[in-house]
CSV table of C-alpha atoms and ligand atoms in Angstrom, one decimal:
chain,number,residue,atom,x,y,z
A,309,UNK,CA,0.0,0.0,0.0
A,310,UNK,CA,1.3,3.4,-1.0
A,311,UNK,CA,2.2,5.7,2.1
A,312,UNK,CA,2.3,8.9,-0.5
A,313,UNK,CA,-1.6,9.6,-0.9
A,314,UNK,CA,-2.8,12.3,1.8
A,315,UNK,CA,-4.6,11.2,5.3
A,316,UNK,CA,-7.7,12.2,4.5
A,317,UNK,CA,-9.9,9.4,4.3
A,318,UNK,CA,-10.4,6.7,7.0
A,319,UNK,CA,-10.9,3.9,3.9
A,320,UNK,CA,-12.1,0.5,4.5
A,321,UNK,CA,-9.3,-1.9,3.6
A,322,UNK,CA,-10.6,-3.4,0.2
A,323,UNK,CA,-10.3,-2.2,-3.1
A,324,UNK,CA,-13.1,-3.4,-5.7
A,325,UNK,CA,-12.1,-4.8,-9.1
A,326,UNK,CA,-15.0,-4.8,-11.1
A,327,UNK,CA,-18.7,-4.4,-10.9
A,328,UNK,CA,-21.8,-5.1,-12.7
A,329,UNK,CA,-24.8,-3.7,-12.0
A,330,UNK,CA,-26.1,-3.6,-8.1
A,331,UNK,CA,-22.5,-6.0,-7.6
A,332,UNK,CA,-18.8,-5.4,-7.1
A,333,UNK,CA,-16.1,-8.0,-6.8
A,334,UNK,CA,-12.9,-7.1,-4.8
A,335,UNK,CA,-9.2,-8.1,-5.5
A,336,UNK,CA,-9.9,-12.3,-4.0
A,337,UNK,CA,-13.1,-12.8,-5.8
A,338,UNK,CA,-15.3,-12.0,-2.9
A,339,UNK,CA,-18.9,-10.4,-4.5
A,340,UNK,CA,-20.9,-7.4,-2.7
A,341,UNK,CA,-24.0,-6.3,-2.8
A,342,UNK,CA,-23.9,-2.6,-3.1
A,343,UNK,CA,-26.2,-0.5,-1.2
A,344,UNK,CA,-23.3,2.6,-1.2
A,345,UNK,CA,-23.6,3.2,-5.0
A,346,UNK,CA,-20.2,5.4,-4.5
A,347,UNK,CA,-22.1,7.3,-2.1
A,348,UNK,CA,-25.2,7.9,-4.3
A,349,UNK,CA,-23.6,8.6,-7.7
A,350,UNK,CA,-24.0,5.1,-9.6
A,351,UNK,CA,-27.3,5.3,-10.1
A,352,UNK,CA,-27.3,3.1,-13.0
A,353,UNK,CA,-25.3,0.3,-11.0
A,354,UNK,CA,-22.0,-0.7,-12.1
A,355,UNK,CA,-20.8,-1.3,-16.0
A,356,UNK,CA,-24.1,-0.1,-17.4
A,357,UNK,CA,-23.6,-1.0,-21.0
A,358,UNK,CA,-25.9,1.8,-22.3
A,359,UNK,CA,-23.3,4.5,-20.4
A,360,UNK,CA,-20.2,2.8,-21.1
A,361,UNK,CA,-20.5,2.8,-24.6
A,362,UNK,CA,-21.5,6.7,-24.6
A,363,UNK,CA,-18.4,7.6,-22.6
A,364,UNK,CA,-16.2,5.2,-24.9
A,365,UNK,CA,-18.1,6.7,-28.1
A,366,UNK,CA,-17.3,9.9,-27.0
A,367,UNK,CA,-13.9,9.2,-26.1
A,368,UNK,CA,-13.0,8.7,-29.3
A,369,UNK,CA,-14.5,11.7,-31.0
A,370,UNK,CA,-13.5,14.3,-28.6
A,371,UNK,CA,-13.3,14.5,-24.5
A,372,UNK,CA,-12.5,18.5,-24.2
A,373,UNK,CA,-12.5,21.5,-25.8
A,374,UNK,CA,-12.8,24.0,-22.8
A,375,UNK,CA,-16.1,26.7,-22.5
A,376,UNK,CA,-13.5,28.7,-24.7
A,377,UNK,CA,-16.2,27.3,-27.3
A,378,UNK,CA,-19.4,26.2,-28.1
A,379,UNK,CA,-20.3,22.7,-26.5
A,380,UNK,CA,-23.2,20.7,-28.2
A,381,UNK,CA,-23.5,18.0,-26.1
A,382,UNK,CA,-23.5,20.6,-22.7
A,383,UNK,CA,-26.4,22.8,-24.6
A,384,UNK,CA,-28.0,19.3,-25.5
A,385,UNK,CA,-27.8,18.3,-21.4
A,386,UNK,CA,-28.7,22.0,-20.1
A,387,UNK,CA,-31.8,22.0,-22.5
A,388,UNK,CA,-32.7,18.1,-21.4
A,389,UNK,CA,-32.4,18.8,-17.2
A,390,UNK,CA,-34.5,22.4,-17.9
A,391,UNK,CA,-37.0,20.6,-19.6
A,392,UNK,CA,-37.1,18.1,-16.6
A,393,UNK,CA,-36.7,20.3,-13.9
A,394,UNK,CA,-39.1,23.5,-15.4
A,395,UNK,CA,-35.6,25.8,-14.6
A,396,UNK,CA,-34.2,28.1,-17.2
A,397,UNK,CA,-30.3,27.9,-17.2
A,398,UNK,CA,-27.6,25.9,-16.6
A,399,UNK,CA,-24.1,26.2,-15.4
A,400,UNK,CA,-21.9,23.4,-15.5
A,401,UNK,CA,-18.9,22.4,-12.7
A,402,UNK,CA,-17.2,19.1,-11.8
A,403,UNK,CA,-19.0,18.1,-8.1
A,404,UNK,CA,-21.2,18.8,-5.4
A,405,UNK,CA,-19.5,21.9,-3.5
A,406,UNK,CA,-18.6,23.7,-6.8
A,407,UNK,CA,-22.2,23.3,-7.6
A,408,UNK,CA,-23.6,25.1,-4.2
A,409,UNK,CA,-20.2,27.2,-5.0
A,410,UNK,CA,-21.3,28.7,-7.7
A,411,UNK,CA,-24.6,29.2,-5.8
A,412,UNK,CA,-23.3,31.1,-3.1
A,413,UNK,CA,-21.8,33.3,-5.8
A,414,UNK,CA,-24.9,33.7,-7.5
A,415,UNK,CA,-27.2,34.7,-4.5
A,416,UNK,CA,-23.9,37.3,-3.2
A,417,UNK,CA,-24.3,38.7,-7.1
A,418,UNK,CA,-28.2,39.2,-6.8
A,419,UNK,CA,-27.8,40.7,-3.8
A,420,UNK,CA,-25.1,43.0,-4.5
A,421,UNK,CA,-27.7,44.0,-7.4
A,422,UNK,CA,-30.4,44.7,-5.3
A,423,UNK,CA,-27.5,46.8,-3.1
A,424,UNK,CA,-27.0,44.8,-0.3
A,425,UNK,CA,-23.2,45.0,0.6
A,426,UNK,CA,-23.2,42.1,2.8
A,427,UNK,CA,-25.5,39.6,1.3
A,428,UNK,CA,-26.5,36.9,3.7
A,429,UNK,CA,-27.4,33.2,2.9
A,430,UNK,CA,-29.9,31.5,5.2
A,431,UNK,CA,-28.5,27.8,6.1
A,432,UNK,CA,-29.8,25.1,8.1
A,433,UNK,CA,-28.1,23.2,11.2
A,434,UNK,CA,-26.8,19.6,10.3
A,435,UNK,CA,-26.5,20.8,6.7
A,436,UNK,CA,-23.9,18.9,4.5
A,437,UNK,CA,-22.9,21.1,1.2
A,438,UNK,CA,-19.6,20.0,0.9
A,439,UNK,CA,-15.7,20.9,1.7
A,440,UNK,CA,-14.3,24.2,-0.2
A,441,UNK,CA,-14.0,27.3,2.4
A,442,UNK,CA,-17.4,28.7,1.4
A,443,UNK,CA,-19.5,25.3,1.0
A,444,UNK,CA,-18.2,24.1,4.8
A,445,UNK,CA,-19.1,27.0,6.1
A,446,UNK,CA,-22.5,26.5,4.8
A,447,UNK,CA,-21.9,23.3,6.6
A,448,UNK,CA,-23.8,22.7,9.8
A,449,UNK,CA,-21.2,20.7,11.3
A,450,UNK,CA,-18.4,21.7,13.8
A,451,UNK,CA,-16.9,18.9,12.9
A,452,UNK,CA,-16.1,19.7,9.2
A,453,UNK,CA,-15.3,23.7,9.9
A,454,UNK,CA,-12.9,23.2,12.6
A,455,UNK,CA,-9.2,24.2,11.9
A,456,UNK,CA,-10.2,25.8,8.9
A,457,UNK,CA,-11.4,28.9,10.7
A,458,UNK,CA,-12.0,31.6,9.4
A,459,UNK,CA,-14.6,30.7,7.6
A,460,UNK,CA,-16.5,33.0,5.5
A,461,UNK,CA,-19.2,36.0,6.6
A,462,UNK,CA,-22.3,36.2,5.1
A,463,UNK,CA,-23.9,33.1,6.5
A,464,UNK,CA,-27.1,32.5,9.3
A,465,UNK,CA,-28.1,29.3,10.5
A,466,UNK,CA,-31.3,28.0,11.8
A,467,UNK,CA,-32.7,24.4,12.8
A,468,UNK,CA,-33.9,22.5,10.0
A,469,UNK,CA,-37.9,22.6,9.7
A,470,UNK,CA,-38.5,25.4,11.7
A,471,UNK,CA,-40.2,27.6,9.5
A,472,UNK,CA,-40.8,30.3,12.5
A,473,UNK,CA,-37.4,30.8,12.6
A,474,UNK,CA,-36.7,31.7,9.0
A,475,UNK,CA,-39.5,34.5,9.8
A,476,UNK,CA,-37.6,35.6,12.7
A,477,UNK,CA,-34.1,35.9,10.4
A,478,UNK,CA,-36.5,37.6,7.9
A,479,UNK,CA,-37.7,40.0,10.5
A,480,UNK,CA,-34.4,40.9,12.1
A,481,UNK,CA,-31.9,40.5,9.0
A,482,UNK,CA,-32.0,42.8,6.5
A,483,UNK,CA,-28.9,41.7,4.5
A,484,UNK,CA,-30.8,38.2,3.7
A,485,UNK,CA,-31.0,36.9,-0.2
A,486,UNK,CA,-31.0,33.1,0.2
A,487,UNK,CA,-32.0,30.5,1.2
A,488,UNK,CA,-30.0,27.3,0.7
A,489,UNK,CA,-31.7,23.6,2.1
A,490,UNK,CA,-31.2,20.1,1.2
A,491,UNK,CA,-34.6,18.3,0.7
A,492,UNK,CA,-33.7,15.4,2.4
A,493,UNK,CA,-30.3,16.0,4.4
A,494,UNK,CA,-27.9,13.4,3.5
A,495,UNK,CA,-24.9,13.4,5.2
A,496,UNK,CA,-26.9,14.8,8.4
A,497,UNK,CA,-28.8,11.5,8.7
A,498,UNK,CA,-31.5,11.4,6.0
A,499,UNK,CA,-33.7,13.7,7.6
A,500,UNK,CA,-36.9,14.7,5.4
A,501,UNK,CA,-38.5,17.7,5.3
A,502,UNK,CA,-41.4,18.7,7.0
A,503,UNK,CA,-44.7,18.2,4.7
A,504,UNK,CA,-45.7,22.3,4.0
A,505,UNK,CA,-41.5,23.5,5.0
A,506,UNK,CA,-40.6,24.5,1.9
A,507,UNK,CA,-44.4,26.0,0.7
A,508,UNK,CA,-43.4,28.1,3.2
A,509,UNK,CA,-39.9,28.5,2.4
A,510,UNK,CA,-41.6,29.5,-0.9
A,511,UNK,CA,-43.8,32.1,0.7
A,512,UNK,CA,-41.5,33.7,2.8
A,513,UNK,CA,-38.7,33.5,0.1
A,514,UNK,CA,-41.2,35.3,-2.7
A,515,UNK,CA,-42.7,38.1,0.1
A,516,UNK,CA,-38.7,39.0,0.5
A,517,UNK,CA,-37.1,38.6,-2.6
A,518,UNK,CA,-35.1,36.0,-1.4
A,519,UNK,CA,-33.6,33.1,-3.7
A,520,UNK,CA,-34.9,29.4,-2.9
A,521,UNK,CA,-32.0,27.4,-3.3
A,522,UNK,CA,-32.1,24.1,-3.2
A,523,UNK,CA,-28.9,21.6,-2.8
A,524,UNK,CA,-30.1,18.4,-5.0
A,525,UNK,CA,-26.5,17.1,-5.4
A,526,UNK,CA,-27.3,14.2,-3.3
A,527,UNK,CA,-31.5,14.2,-3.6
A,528,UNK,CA,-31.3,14.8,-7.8
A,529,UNK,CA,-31.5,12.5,-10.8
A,530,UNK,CA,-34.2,10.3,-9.6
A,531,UNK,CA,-32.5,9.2,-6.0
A,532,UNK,CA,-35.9,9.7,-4.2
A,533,UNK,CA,-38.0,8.3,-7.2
A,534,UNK,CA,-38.2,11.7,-8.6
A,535,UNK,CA,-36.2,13.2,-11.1
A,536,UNK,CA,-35.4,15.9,-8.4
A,537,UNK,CA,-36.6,15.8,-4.4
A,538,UNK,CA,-38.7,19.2,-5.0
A,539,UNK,CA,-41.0,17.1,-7.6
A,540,UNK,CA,-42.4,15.8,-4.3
A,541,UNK,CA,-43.2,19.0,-3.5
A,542,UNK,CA,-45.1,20.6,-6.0
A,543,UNK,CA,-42.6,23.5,-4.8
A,544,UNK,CA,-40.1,25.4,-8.0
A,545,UNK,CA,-36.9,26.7,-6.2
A,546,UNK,CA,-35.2,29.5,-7.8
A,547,UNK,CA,-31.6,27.8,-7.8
A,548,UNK,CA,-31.1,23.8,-7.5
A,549,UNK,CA,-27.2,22.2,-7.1
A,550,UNK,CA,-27.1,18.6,-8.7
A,551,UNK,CA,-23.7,16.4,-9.4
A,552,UNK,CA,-23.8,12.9,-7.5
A,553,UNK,CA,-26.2,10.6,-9.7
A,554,UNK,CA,-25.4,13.0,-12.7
A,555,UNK,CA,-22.5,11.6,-14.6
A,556,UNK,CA,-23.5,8.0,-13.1
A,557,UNK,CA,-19.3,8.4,-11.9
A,558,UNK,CA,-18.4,11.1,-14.6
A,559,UNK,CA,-17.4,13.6,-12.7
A,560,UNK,CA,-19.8,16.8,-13.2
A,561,UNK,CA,-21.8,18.9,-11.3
A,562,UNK,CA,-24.9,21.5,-12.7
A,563,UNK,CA,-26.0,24.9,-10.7
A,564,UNK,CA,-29.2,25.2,-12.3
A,565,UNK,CA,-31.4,28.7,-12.3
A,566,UNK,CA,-34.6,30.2,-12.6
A,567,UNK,CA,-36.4,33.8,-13.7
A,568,UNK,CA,-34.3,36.3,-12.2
A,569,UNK,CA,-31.7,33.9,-11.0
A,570,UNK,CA,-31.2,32.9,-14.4
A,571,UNK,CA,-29.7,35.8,-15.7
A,572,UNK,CA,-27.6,37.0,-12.5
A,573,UNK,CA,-24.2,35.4,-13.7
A,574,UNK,CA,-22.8,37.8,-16.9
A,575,UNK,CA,-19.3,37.1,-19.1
A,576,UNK,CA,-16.1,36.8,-16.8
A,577,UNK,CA,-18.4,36.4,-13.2
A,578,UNK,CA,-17.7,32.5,-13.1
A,579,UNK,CA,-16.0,29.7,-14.7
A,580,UNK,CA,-14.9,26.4,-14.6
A,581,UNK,CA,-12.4,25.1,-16.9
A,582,UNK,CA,-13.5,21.5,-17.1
A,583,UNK,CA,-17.1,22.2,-16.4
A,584,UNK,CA,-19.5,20.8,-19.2
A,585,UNK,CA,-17.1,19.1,-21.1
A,586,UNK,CA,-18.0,16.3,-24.0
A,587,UNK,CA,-17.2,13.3,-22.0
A,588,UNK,CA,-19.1,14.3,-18.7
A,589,UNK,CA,-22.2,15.9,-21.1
A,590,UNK,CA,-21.5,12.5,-22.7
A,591,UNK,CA,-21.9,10.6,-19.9
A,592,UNK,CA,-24.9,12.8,-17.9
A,593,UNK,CA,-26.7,12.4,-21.6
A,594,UNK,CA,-26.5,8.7,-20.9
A,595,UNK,CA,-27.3,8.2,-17.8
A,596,UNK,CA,-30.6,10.5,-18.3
A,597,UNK,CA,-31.8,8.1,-21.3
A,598,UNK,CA,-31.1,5.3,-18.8
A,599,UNK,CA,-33.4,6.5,-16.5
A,600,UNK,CA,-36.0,7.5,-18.8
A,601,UNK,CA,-35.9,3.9,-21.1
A,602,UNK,CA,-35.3,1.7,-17.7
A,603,UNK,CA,-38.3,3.5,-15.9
A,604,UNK,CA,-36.0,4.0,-12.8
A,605,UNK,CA,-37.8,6.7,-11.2
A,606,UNK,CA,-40.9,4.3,-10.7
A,607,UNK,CA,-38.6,1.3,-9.7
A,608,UNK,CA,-36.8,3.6,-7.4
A,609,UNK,CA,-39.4,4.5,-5.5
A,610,UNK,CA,-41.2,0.8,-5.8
A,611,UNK,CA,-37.9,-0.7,-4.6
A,612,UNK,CA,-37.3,1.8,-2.1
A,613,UNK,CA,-40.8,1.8,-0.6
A,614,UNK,CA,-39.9,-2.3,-0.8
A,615,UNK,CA,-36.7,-2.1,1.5
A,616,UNK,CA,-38.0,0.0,3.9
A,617,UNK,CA,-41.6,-2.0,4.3
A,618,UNK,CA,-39.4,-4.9,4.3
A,619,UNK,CA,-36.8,-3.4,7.4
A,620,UNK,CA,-39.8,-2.0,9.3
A,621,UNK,CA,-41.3,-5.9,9.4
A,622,UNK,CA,-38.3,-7.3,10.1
A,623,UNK,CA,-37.0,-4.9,12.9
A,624,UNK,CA,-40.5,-4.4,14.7
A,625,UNK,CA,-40.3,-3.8,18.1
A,626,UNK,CA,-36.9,-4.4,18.1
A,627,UNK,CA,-34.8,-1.8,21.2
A,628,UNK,CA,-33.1,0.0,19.8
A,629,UNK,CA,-34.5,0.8,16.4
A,630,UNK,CA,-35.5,4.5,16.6
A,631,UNK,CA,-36.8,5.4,13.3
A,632,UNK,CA,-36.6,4.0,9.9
A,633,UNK,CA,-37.0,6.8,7.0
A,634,UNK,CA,-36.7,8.2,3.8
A,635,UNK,CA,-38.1,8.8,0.2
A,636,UNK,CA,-36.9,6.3,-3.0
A,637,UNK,CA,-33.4,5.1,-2.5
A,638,UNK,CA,-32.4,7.3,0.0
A,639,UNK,CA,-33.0,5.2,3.4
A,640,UNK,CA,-32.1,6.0,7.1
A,641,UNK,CA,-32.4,3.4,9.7
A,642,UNK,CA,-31.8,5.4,12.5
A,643,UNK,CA,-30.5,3.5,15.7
A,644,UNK,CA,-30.2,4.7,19.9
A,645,UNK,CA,-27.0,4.7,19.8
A,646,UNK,CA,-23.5,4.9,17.9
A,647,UNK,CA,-22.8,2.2,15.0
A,648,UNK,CA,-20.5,2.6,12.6
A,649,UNK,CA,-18.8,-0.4,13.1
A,650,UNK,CA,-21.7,-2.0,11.4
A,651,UNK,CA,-20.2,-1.3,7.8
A,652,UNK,CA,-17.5,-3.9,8.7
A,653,UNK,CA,-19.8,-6.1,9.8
A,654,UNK,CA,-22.0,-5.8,6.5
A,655,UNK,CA,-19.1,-5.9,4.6
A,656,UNK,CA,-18.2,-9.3,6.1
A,657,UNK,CA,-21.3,-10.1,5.1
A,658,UNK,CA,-20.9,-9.1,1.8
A,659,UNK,CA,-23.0,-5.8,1.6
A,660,UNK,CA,-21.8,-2.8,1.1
A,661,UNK,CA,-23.8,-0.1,3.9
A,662,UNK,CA,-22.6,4.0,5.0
A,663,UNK,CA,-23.8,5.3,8.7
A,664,UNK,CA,-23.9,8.7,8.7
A,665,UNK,CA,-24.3,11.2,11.7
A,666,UNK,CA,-23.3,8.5,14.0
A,667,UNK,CA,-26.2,6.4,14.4
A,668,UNK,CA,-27.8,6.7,11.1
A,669,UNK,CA,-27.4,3.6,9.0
A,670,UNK,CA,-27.3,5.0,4.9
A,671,UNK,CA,-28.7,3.0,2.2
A,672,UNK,CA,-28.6,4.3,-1.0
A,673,UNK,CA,-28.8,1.7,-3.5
A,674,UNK,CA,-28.3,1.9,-7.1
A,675,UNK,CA,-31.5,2.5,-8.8
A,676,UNK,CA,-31.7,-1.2,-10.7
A,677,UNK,CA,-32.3,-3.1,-8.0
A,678,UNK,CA,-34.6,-5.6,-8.2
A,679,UNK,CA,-37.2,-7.5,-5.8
A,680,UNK,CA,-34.1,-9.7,-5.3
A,681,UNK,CA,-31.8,-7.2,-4.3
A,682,UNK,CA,-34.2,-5.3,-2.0
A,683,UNK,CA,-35.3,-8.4,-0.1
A,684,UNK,CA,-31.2,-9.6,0.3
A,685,UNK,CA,-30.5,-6.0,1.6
A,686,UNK,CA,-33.2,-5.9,3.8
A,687,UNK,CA,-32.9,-9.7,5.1
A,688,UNK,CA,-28.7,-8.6,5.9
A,689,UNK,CA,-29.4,-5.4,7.2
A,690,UNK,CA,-31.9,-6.4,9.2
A,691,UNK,CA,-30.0,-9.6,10.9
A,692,UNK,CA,-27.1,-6.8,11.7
A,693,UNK,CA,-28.8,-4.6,13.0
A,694,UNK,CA,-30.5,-7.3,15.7
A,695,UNK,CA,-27.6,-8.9,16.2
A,696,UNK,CA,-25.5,-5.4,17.2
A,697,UNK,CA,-28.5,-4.3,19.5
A,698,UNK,CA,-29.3,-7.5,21.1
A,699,UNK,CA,-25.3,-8.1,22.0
A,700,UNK,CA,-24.5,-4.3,22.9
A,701,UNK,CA,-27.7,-4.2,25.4
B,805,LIG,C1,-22.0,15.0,-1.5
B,805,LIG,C2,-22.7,16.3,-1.3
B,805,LIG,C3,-22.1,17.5,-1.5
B,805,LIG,C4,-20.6,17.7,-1.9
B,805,LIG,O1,-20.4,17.1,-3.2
B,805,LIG,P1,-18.8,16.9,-3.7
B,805,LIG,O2,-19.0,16.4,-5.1
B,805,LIG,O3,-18.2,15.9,-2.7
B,805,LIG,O4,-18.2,18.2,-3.6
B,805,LIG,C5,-22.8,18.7,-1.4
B,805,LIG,N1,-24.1,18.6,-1.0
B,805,LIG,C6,-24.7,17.5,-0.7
B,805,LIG,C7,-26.2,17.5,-0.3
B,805,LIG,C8,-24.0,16.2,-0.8
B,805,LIG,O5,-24.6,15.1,-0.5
């Protein structure tokens, strides 16, 4: 093992050699079922033939060109995720916290417009949006700012589904042009959103002249059984991140806009020098046709509905168990007490699990699984979960 790549990961000691569909297979053979998806990106599973031969198609024509020029395939993506979404422009990035980046930007643009010096973003507490200086501190954990300090002005927090206090900031904060929300928090512990929240994020938002800016890098491309979390909703934000499920592993990232938002960024405001380029557009293209021809947005949410049905059965009335949540393939199994020491344990066992925020176990399957898959997951996550309770009581 190398001792020259950076400390910054705790990784599990396995490396995967090939995958095919909801499967891996590591270095000795050993098969997986994967309920990680490379933390929510391979939507399509692993080796998706439809995807492959895109990205090797357009390998071989052309992989970059730069935004120097023209990009069909990027005007071809922007015009297919406005159509999906009802949003108006696109800018395109390579990840999650360059997406909310160029968000930030954005909302600090409109409100300069408007003449507010110091514009101010509303966040929420337990927020994940990611790990440059301005997305962590849009961050609502201590844990991810600390040592980085000082992080940037401009930013107000409030608890997550409290819509009262959002009126309070509004009442007391003058400086206020945003707000930015996850609709299901991901890293935070797959906490949904109160049924009405973000109405009245809406209402409050529109009554100010406040931006409604959603972070769907984790939530978007049909991860909850809807192209994008807000569909749920009936709600339109003004400004919507995207990038995990979007390449299907490509690395790209979108900051999508709306009305006035759409037109804030001019010529020399923002930039990304691999953003948008024909292998990612390539490879977003694909994985968008997968999901339309494959009718994964119905399966997701049949399969997800499935797995969770199928854990609350099994883990009735078993201590311990506090909550088990979420919308599609995006499923919490929230437990009393620490238990991150269950992804080894799954592992073991051949499935591949995340626990976030502690004591939050993470599923987020690809969205192919089948009846099969869902009932294995559910049947080994389930026996895991009673065995850790029933020998840690
Ligand atoms: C993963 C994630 C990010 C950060 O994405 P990167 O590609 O790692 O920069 C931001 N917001 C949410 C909601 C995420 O889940």
């Amino acid at each position: 093992m190398t001792t020259h790549l950076m400390n910054t990961y705790a990784r599990q000691p396995l490396a995967f050699v090939r995958g095919e569909g909801a499967y891996l297979w590591d270095e000795t053979g050993k098969r997986y079922l994967d309920a990680v998806a490379g933390v929510a990106v391979n939507g399509l599973g692993h080796a998706h033939p439809g995807l492959a031969k895109a990205i090797a198609d357009q390998a071989a024509t052309l992989i970059h060109t730069s935004n120097l020029y023209r990009i069909p395939r990027q005007e071809e993506l922007a015009d297919r995720l406005c159509a999906l979404s009802g949003m108006d422009k696109v800018f395109f990035c390579n990840s999650g916290c360059e997406a909310n980046e160029a968000a930030i930007k954005l909302a600090r643009l409109y409100g300069h417009g408007k003449g507010i010096e110091l514009p101010t973003i509303i966040v929420m507490e337990k927020a994940f949006h990611g790990r440059t200086m301005a997305t962590l501190t849009a961050t609502g954990s201590r844990k991810i700012q600390a040592g980085f300090e000082p992080l940037l002005t401009g930013f107000a927090r409030v608890p997550y589904n409290d819509i009262e206090a959002v009126r309070q900031v509004a009442e007391h904060n003058k400086n206020v042009v945003a707000v930015l929300v996850e609709v299901v928090q991901g890293e935070g512990g797959i906490n949904l959103l109160a049924p009405d929240y973000l109405a009245g994020l809406r209402q409050i938002c529109d009554a100010q002249g406040w931006l409604l800016m959603l972070d769907e890098v984790q939530t978007g491309i049909g991860r909850t059984g809807t192209w994008f979390g807000f569909q749920h909703s009936g709600v339109l934000p003004d400004v919507m991140a995207l990038a995990k499920g979007l390449g299907s592993g490509m690395p790209i990232g979108a900051c999508l806009a709306r009305g006035v938002a759409a037109d804030v960024f001019k010529p020399g405001n923002h930039g990304s020098t691999f953003g948008g380029n024909p292998l990612a557009c390539a490879a977003a293209l694909a994985t968008l046709d997968a999901i339309e021809s494959e009718g994964l947005l119905d399966n997701a949410r049949t399969q997800g509905e499935a797995i969770r049905q199928g854990l609350r059965e099994a883990l009735a009335g078993v201590y311990g168990v506090i909550d088990i949540r979420g919308e599609g393939m995006m499923i919490g199994i929230e437990l009393d007490r620490a238990c991150g020491e269950l992804v080894g344990v799954a592992r073991d066992a051949g499935v591949l699990i995340n626990v976030t925020a502690d004591r939050v176990i993470r599923l987020v399957p690809p969205l192919v699984y089948g009846a099969a898959e869902s009932s294995a997951l559910v049947a080994a996550v389930a026996g895991i979960v009673k065995h850790y309770l029933q020998q840690a009581a």
